Amino acid sequence: MIKSSVDIEALEKGILERNPGMLSKAITLVESKLQSHQDAASLLLNQLMPYTEKSVRIGITGVPGVGKSTFIESFGGLLTKKGHRVAVLAVDPSSPISKGSILGDKTRMENLAVNPQAFIRPSASGGTLGGIAQRTYESILLCEAAGYDIILVETVGVGQSETLVTGTGDELQGIKRGIMEMADLIFINKASEDNLAAAQRTQNELHKALHLYPMKSSGYKVEVLMGEALHDIGIEAVWDFIQDQQAHIKSTGFFNRQRQNQRLDIFKSHLGQLVMDYLQNNPSFEQALSQAEKLIQYGEMHPLFGAKE
Ligand SMILES: Nc1nc2c(ncn2[C@@H]2O[C@H](COP(=O)(O)OP(=O)(O)O)[C@@H](O)[C@H]2O)c(=O)[nH]1
Ligand SMILES: [Mg+2]
């Protein structure tokens, strides 16, 4: 076996000692495309398993400019004042925009960036969505092992950045639908005095629209709150909601089931990837694959039969 150049023990020790520099290094390892780094990362994650999973994980999504980073600055500040340790992962699947938004995020979170109870990591973007999701998941586990008990993940969300460029009514509906099926809480930001009437209208519309959806599988009602992240207004109510929601889904067992499913999903998708990698590195498989592809393309072989072959 080739000896890995990565000092896994030092990383493990550093993370458990809550050393932010070591956490950063470990996240870089997780994000690396080098096979030796990936092997080291999975070893490290396996060692750290007993120290993970003890956090509240909160995903924050919305189109660019709505105030996600500003919200995190305010919300993260509030949480650290309450004694929590907060990790922020900023994920941007749309690489052309990411440079600008990551720069923007740094200035938006200037207090949190120097707060010793907070850790901010703008993640490298690019690659497949599945790849980004997996790296983010692994980074979350590392942050948990480093003692962060609240993890905030900022992302523009799938398809939203592209869709909004054209933004016809239908597409806007589509975005709303996607968000509403996923979200546990909708926060209407920038609801200042002179904007209050419009914000309230939006809140009413969302409430009405939400009635059309079946109950969430968590069994917990989706809430629509509003406020102004820039001036720390309405932020405490978000934390109150999250605490109530967490208590509820933990008492019903939904929380545990959800975590179990997440772990299995990650395992299955990674296993699928490994099997594909293995097959594709096998010359005779590649030959058979391209032959079958031709037959299937021209309708000479049934796709299901071809896959089995
Ligand atoms: N007036 C007002 N401006 C806000 C508020 N929240 C954010 N902004 C501004 O909106 C812009 C985009 O915010 P940012 O947090 O970077 O949005 P993100 O792209 O969703 O992360 C910045 O200029 C913020 O200062 C708010 O509550 N009120
Ligand atoms: Mg941002």
Short mmCIF file of C-alpha atoms and ligand atoms in Angstrom, two decimals:
data_model
loop_
_atom_site.label_atom_id
_atom_site.label_comp_id
_atom_site.label_asym_id
_atom_site.label_seq_id
_atom_site.Cartn_x
_atom_site.Cartn_y
_atom_site.Cartn_z
CA MET A 1 0.00 0.00 0.00
CA ILE A 2 1.27 3.46 -0.89
CA LYS A 3 1.76 5.63 2.15
CA SER A 4 -0.47 8.67 2.01
CA SER A 5 1.33 12.00 2.26
CA VAL A 6 -1.51 13.35 4.36
CA ASP A 7 -1.06 13.29 8.15
CA ILE A 8 -4.52 12.06 9.07
CA GLU A 9 -3.76 11.75 12.77
CA ALA A 10 -2.66 15.38 13.00
CA LEU A 11 -5.83 16.47 11.22
CA GLU A 12 -8.00 14.37 13.49
CA LYS A 13 -6.32 15.71 16.62
CA GLY A 14 -6.48 19.31 15.37
CA ILE A 15 -10.17 19.06 14.52
CA LEU A 16 -11.09 17.52 17.86
CA GLU A 17 -9.08 20.30 19.55
CA ARG A 18 -11.28 22.72 17.58
CA ASN A 19 -8.40 24.23 15.65
CA PRO A 20 -9.97 26.21 12.75
CA GLY A 21 -6.82 25.99 10.63
CA MET A 22 -6.89 22.21 10.81
CA LEU A 23 -10.60 22.19 9.97
CA SER A 24 -9.85 24.33 6.89
CA LYS A 25 -7.13 21.93 5.82
CA ALA A 26 -9.47 18.96 6.20
CA ILE A 27 -12.15 20.65 4.09
CA THR A 28 -9.56 21.30 1.40
CA LEU A 29 -8.73 17.59 1.52
CA VAL A 30 -12.40 16.67 1.12
CA GLU A 31 -12.66 19.01 -1.87
CA SER A 32 -9.52 17.70 -3.55
CA LYS A 33 -9.92 15.63 -6.70
CA LEU A 34 -6.69 13.70 -6.10
CA GLN A 35 -7.35 10.03 -5.42
CA SER A 36 -4.83 9.91 -2.53
CA HIS A 37 -6.54 12.92 -0.94
CA GLN A 38 -9.95 11.36 -1.33
CA ASP A 39 -8.76 8.14 0.28
CA ALA A 40 -7.26 10.11 3.16
CA ALA A 41 -10.46 12.15 3.52
CA SER A 42 -12.66 9.08 3.80
CA LEU A 43 -10.33 7.58 6.42
CA LEU A 44 -10.41 10.82 8.39
CA LEU A 45 -14.21 11.03 8.19
CA ASN A 46 -14.51 7.47 9.36
CA GLN A 47 -12.33 8.21 12.41
CA LEU A 48 -14.36 11.31 13.21
CA MET A 49 -17.75 9.62 12.91
CA PRO A 50 -18.42 9.35 16.66
CA TYR A 51 -18.04 13.13 16.97
CA THR A 52 -20.39 14.13 14.16
CA GLU A 53 -24.16 14.56 13.79
CA LYS A 54 -24.67 16.64 16.94
CA SER A 55 -25.68 19.86 15.26
CA VAL A 56 -28.61 21.72 13.83
CA ARG A 57 -28.10 21.89 10.05
CA ILE A 58 -29.81 24.82 8.37
CA GLY A 59 -29.87 25.35 4.61
CA ILE A 60 -30.48 28.90 3.37
CA THR A 61 -31.44 29.38 -0.24
CA GLY A 62 -32.84 32.12 -2.47
CA VAL A 63 -31.92 34.07 -5.58
CA PRO A 64 -28.74 36.19 -5.50
CA GLY A 65 -29.23 39.54 -3.78
CA VAL A 66 -32.15 38.65 -1.51
CA GLY A 67 -29.89 38.99 1.52
CA LYS A 68 -28.82 35.46 2.46
CA SER A 69 -25.33 36.49 3.56
CA THR A 70 -26.67 39.53 5.39
CA PHE A 71 -29.13 37.25 7.15
CA ILE A 72 -26.35 34.88 8.15
CA GLU A 73 -24.31 37.78 9.54
CA SER A 74 -27.22 38.78 11.75
CA PHE A 75 -28.46 35.27 12.61
CA GLY A 76 -24.95 33.94 13.24
CA GLY A 77 -24.20 36.90 15.51
CA LEU A 78 -27.36 36.20 17.50
CA LEU A 79 -26.53 32.51 17.86
CA THR A 80 -22.97 33.11 19.04
CA LYS A 81 -24.31 35.56 21.64
CA LYS A 82 -26.47 32.70 22.89
CA GLY A 83 -23.32 30.64 23.30
CA HIS A 84 -23.50 28.56 20.13
CA ARG A 85 -20.60 27.84 17.82
CA VAL A 86 -21.61 28.50 14.21
CA ALA A 87 -20.10 27.19 10.97
CA VAL A 88 -21.07 28.76 7.65
CA LEU A 89 -20.53 26.94 4.37
CA ALA A 90 -21.25 29.00 1.26
CA VAL A 91 -21.90 26.79 -1.74
CA ASP A 92 -22.34 28.21 -5.21
CA PRO A 93 -23.07 25.66 -7.94
CA SER A 94 -23.03 28.31 -10.68
CA SER A 95 -19.33 29.00 -11.10
CA PRO A 96 -19.54 32.18 -13.26
CA ILE A 97 -21.34 34.02 -10.46
CA SER A 98 -19.43 32.50 -7.58
CA LYS A 99 -16.40 34.78 -7.67
CA GLY A 100 -18.50 37.87 -7.25
CA SER A 101 -20.79 36.44 -4.63
CA ILE A 102 -18.00 35.01 -2.51
CA LEU A 103 -16.27 38.38 -2.49
CA GLY A 104 -19.60 39.94 -1.60
CA ASP A 105 -20.17 37.40 1.17
CA LYS A 106 -16.92 38.32 2.89
CA THR A 107 -17.93 41.96 3.25
CA ARG A 108 -21.52 41.00 4.14
CA MET A 109 -20.32 38.88 7.05
CA GLU A 110 -17.65 41.12 8.44
CA ASN A 111 -18.50 40.69 12.12
CA LEU A 112 -19.02 36.97 11.86
CA ALA A 113 -15.76 36.63 9.94
CA VAL A 114 -13.76 37.82 12.98
CA ASN A 115 -15.96 36.13 15.59
CA PRO A 116 -13.94 33.39 17.35
CA GLN A 117 -17.11 31.30 17.81
CA ALA A 118 -17.78 31.30 14.07
CA PHE A 119 -16.15 29.60 11.10
CA ILE A 120 -16.85 30.73 7.53
CA ARG A 121 -15.87 28.72 4.50
CA PRO A 122 -16.78 29.69 0.94
CA SER A 123 -16.52 26.34 -0.77
CA ALA A 124 -14.94 25.74 -4.11
CA SER A 125 -17.66 25.47 -6.69
CA GLY A 126 -17.77 23.55 -9.94
CA GLY A 127 -18.17 19.89 -10.75
CA THR A 128 -21.41 17.99 -10.85
CA LEU A 129 -24.26 18.85 -8.51
CA GLY A 130 -23.94 15.42 -6.95
CA GLY A 131 -20.24 16.08 -6.37
CA ILE A 132 -20.94 19.43 -4.72
CA ALA A 133 -23.63 17.89 -2.53
CA GLN A 134 -21.30 15.16 -1.37
CA ARG A 135 -18.41 17.53 -0.60
CA THR A 136 -20.79 19.80 1.30
CA TYR A 137 -22.07 16.85 3.32
CA GLU A 138 -18.52 15.84 4.20
CA SER A 139 -17.62 19.41 5.15
CA ILE A 140 -20.65 19.53 7.44
CA LEU A 141 -19.44 16.39 9.23
CA LEU A 142 -15.97 17.92 9.67
CA CYS A 143 -17.46 21.11 11.13
CA GLU A 144 -19.53 19.03 13.53
CA ALA A 145 -16.47 17.12 14.69
CA ALA A 146 -14.78 20.48 15.30
CA GLY A 147 -17.53 21.34 17.77
CA TYR A 148 -19.76 23.63 15.73
CA ASP A 149 -23.29 22.96 16.93
CA ILE A 150 -25.08 25.00 14.28
CA ILE A 151 -24.21 24.64 10.59
CA LEU A 152 -25.53 27.18 8.09
CA VAL A 153 -25.26 26.33 4.41
CA GLU A 154 -25.82 29.22 2.00
CA THR A 155 -26.62 28.30 -1.58
CA VAL A 156 -28.38 29.92 -4.53
CA GLY A 157 -30.26 26.68 -5.02
CA VAL A 158 -30.57 24.45 -8.03
CA GLY A 159 -31.56 26.10 -11.28
CA GLN A 160 -32.54 29.37 -9.70
CA SER A 161 -29.72 31.54 -10.89
CA GLU A 162 -30.21 30.56 -14.53
CA THR A 163 -33.98 30.64 -14.41
CA LEU A 164 -34.27 34.14 -13.08
CA VAL A 165 -32.28 35.67 -15.91
CA THR A 166 -35.23 35.19 -18.24
CA GLY A 167 -37.86 35.16 -15.52
CA THR A 168 -41.25 34.81 -17.19
CA GLY A 169 -44.30 34.35 -14.98
CA ASP A 170 -44.34 30.60 -15.46
CA GLU A 171 -40.76 30.24 -14.39
CA LEU A 172 -41.33 32.36 -11.32
CA GLN A 173 -44.18 30.04 -10.39
CA GLY A 174 -41.86 27.10 -10.89
CA ILE A 175 -39.27 28.58 -8.58
CA LYS A 176 -41.83 29.25 -5.91
CA ARG A 177 -43.18 25.75 -6.20
CA GLY A 178 -39.74 24.21 -5.88
CA ILE A 179 -38.88 26.27 -2.85
CA MET A 180 -42.18 25.74 -1.16
CA GLU A 181 -42.04 22.00 -1.46
CA MET A 182 -38.60 21.99 0.13
CA ALA A 183 -38.62 24.79 2.68
CA ASP A 184 -39.58 24.53 6.33
CA LEU A 185 -39.59 28.29 6.72
CA ILE A 186 -39.85 31.20 4.30
CA PHE A 187 -38.34 34.50 5.42
CA ILE A 188 -39.36 37.65 3.54
CA ASN A 189 -36.33 39.91 3.85
CA LYS A 190 -36.01 43.68 3.31
CA ALA A 191 -39.42 44.26 4.89
CA SER A 192 -38.65 47.84 5.91
CA GLU A 193 -41.26 50.46 6.92
CA ASP A 194 -41.71 51.75 3.37
CA ASN A 195 -41.84 48.20 2.05
CA LEU A 196 -44.15 46.77 4.65
CA ALA A 197 -47.38 46.75 2.62
CA ALA A 198 -45.74 44.83 -0.22
CA ALA A 199 -44.10 42.40 2.20
CA GLN A 200 -47.43 41.75 3.88
CA ARG A 201 -49.08 41.13 0.52
CA THR A 202 -46.38 38.63 -0.32
CA GLN A 203 -46.82 36.98 3.05
CA ASN A 204 -50.58 36.62 2.44
CA GLU A 205 -50.04 35.20 -1.03
CA LEU A 206 -47.53 32.69 0.26
CA HIS A 207 -49.85 31.66 3.07
CA LYS A 208 -52.63 31.09 0.57
CA ALA A 209 -50.37 29.18 -1.81
CA LEU A 210 -49.06 27.02 1.02
CA HIS A 211 -52.57 25.87 1.81
CA LEU A 212 -52.63 24.15 -1.59
CA TYR A 213 -49.75 21.89 -0.67
CA PRO A 214 -50.12 18.65 1.22
CA MET A 215 -48.76 18.55 4.76
CA LYS A 216 -44.97 18.23 4.82
CA SER A 217 -43.65 14.77 5.60
CA SER A 218 -42.17 16.23 8.79
CA GLY A 219 -45.73 16.92 9.93
CA TYR A 220 -44.70 20.45 10.83
CA LYS A 221 -46.42 23.48 9.32
CA VAL A 222 -44.39 25.77 7.04
CA GLU A 223 -44.16 29.28 8.44
CA VAL A 224 -43.80 32.58 6.56
CA LEU A 225 -41.92 35.21 8.58
CA MET A 226 -40.59 38.60 7.60
CA GLY A 227 -38.02 41.10 8.74
CA GLU A 228 -34.87 43.01 7.86
CA ALA A 229 -31.62 41.17 8.13
CA LEU A 230 -29.65 44.38 7.62
CA HIS A 231 -31.08 45.80 10.85
CA ASP A 232 -31.44 42.56 12.84
CA ILE A 233 -35.24 42.71 12.70
CA GLY A 234 -37.27 39.50 12.84
CA ILE A 235 -34.22 37.30 13.25
CA GLU A 236 -34.92 36.04 16.76
CA ALA A 237 -38.30 34.69 15.57
CA VAL A 238 -36.47 32.52 13.02
CA TRP A 239 -34.47 30.87 15.77
CA ASP A 240 -37.61 30.38 17.88
CA PHE A 241 -39.28 28.65 14.94
CA ILE A 242 -36.29 26.39 14.30
CA GLN A 243 -36.09 25.33 17.94
CA ASP A 244 -39.81 24.48 18.04
CA GLN A 245 -39.61 22.63 14.74
CA GLN A 246 -36.57 20.63 15.83
CA ALA A 247 -38.19 19.66 19.13
CA HIS A 248 -41.25 18.48 17.23
CA ILE A 249 -39.49 16.39 14.59
CA LYS A 250 -37.23 14.85 17.22
CA SER A 251 -40.20 13.83 19.35
CA THR A 252 -41.97 12.18 16.41
CA GLY A 253 -38.88 10.30 15.23
CA PHE A 254 -38.90 12.09 11.86
CA PHE A 255 -35.50 13.65 12.55
CA ASN A 256 -33.80 10.30 13.10
CA ARG A 257 -35.47 8.67 10.11
CA GLN A 258 -34.42 11.59 7.93
CA ARG A 259 -30.78 11.35 9.06
CA GLN A 260 -30.78 7.58 8.48
CA ASN A 261 -32.11 8.07 4.96
CA GLN A 262 -29.56 10.77 4.24
CA ARG A 263 -26.69 8.49 5.26
CA LEU A 264 -28.04 5.67 3.10
CA ASP A 265 -28.56 7.99 0.12
CA ILE A 266 -24.98 9.23 0.34
CA PHE A 267 -23.72 5.65 0.60
CA LYS A 268 -25.75 4.46 -2.39
CA SER A 269 -24.86 7.34 -4.65
CA HIS A 270 -21.17 7.02 -3.80
CA LEU A 271 -21.24 3.28 -4.31
CA GLY A 272 -22.91 3.82 -7.70
CA GLN A 273 -20.16 6.26 -8.61
CA LEU A 274 -17.43 3.81 -7.57
CA VAL A 275 -18.99 0.99 -9.58
CA MET A 276 -19.22 3.23 -12.66
CA ASP A 277 -15.60 4.36 -12.20
CA TYR A 278 -14.48 0.77 -11.86
CA LEU A 279 -16.36 -0.35 -14.97
CA GLN A 280 -15.22 2.59 -17.04
CA ASN A 281 -11.60 1.84 -16.23
CA ASN A 282 -12.11 -1.64 -17.57
CA PRO A 283 -11.29 -1.70 -21.34
CA SER A 284 -13.52 -4.63 -22.25
CA PHE A 285 -16.43 -2.94 -20.51
CA GLU A 286 -15.89 0.23 -22.50
CA GLN A 287 -15.95 -1.68 -25.75
CA ALA A 288 -19.12 -3.52 -24.80
CA LEU A 289 -20.67 -0.24 -23.68
CA SER A 290 -20.07 1.60 -26.93
CA GLN A 291 -21.34 -1.39 -28.91
CA ALA A 292 -24.50 -1.61 -26.86
CA GLU A 293 -25.00 2.15 -27.12
CA LYS A 294 -25.04 1.92 -30.90
CA LEU A 295 -27.53 -0.95 -30.95
CA ILE A 296 -29.79 0.85 -28.48
CA GLN A 297 -29.53 4.17 -30.32
CA TYR A 298 -30.75 2.61 -33.57
CA GLY A 299 -33.48 0.63 -31.86
CA GLU A 300 -31.86 -2.76 -32.43
CA MET A 301 -31.70 -3.62 -28.76
CA HIS A 302 -34.05 -2.79 -25.93
CA PRO A 303 -32.42 -0.34 -23.43
CA LEU A 304 -33.28 -2.50 -20.39
CA PHE A 305 -31.89 -5.61 -22.04
CA GLY A 306 -28.79 -3.67 -23.09
CA ALA A 307 -28.10 -2.46 -19.58
CA LYS A 308 -28.33 -5.99 -18.24
CA GLU A 309 -26.00 -7.31 -20.91
N1 LIG B 1 -32.56 47.49 2.85
C1 LIG B 1 -32.12 46.27 3.08
N2 LIG B 1 -31.11 45.80 2.36
C2 LIG B 1 -30.67 44.54 2.60
C3 LIG B 1 -31.26 43.73 3.61
N3 LIG B 1 -30.63 42.53 3.61
C4 LIG B 1 -29.68 42.60 2.66
N4 LIG B 1 -29.68 43.80 2.05
C5 LIG B 1 -28.79 44.25 0.96
O1 LIG B 1 -29.00 43.46 -0.18
C6 LIG B 1 -27.79 43.26 -0.89
C7 LIG B 1 -27.53 41.79 -1.13
O2 LIG B 1 -27.33 41.13 0.11
P1 LIG B 1 -26.56 39.76 0.25
O3 LIG B 1 -26.64 39.40 1.68
O4 LIG B 1 -25.22 39.80 -0.36
O5 LIG B 1 -27.48 38.81 -0.63
P2 LIG B 1 -27.23 37.27 -1.08
O6 LIG B 1 -26.76 37.30 -2.48
O7 LIG B 1 -28.59 36.63 -0.99
O8 LIG B 1 -26.25 36.66 -0.14
C8 LIG B 1 -26.71 43.94 -0.05
O9 LIG B 1 -26.46 45.21 -0.60
C9 LIG B 1 -27.32 44.05 1.31
O10 LIG B 1 -26.83 45.13 2.06
C10 LIG B 1 -32.35 44.28 4.37
O11 LIG B 1 -32.92 43.66 5.26
N5 LIG B 1 -32.74 45.55 4.06
MG MG B 2 -24.46 35.65 -0.44
#
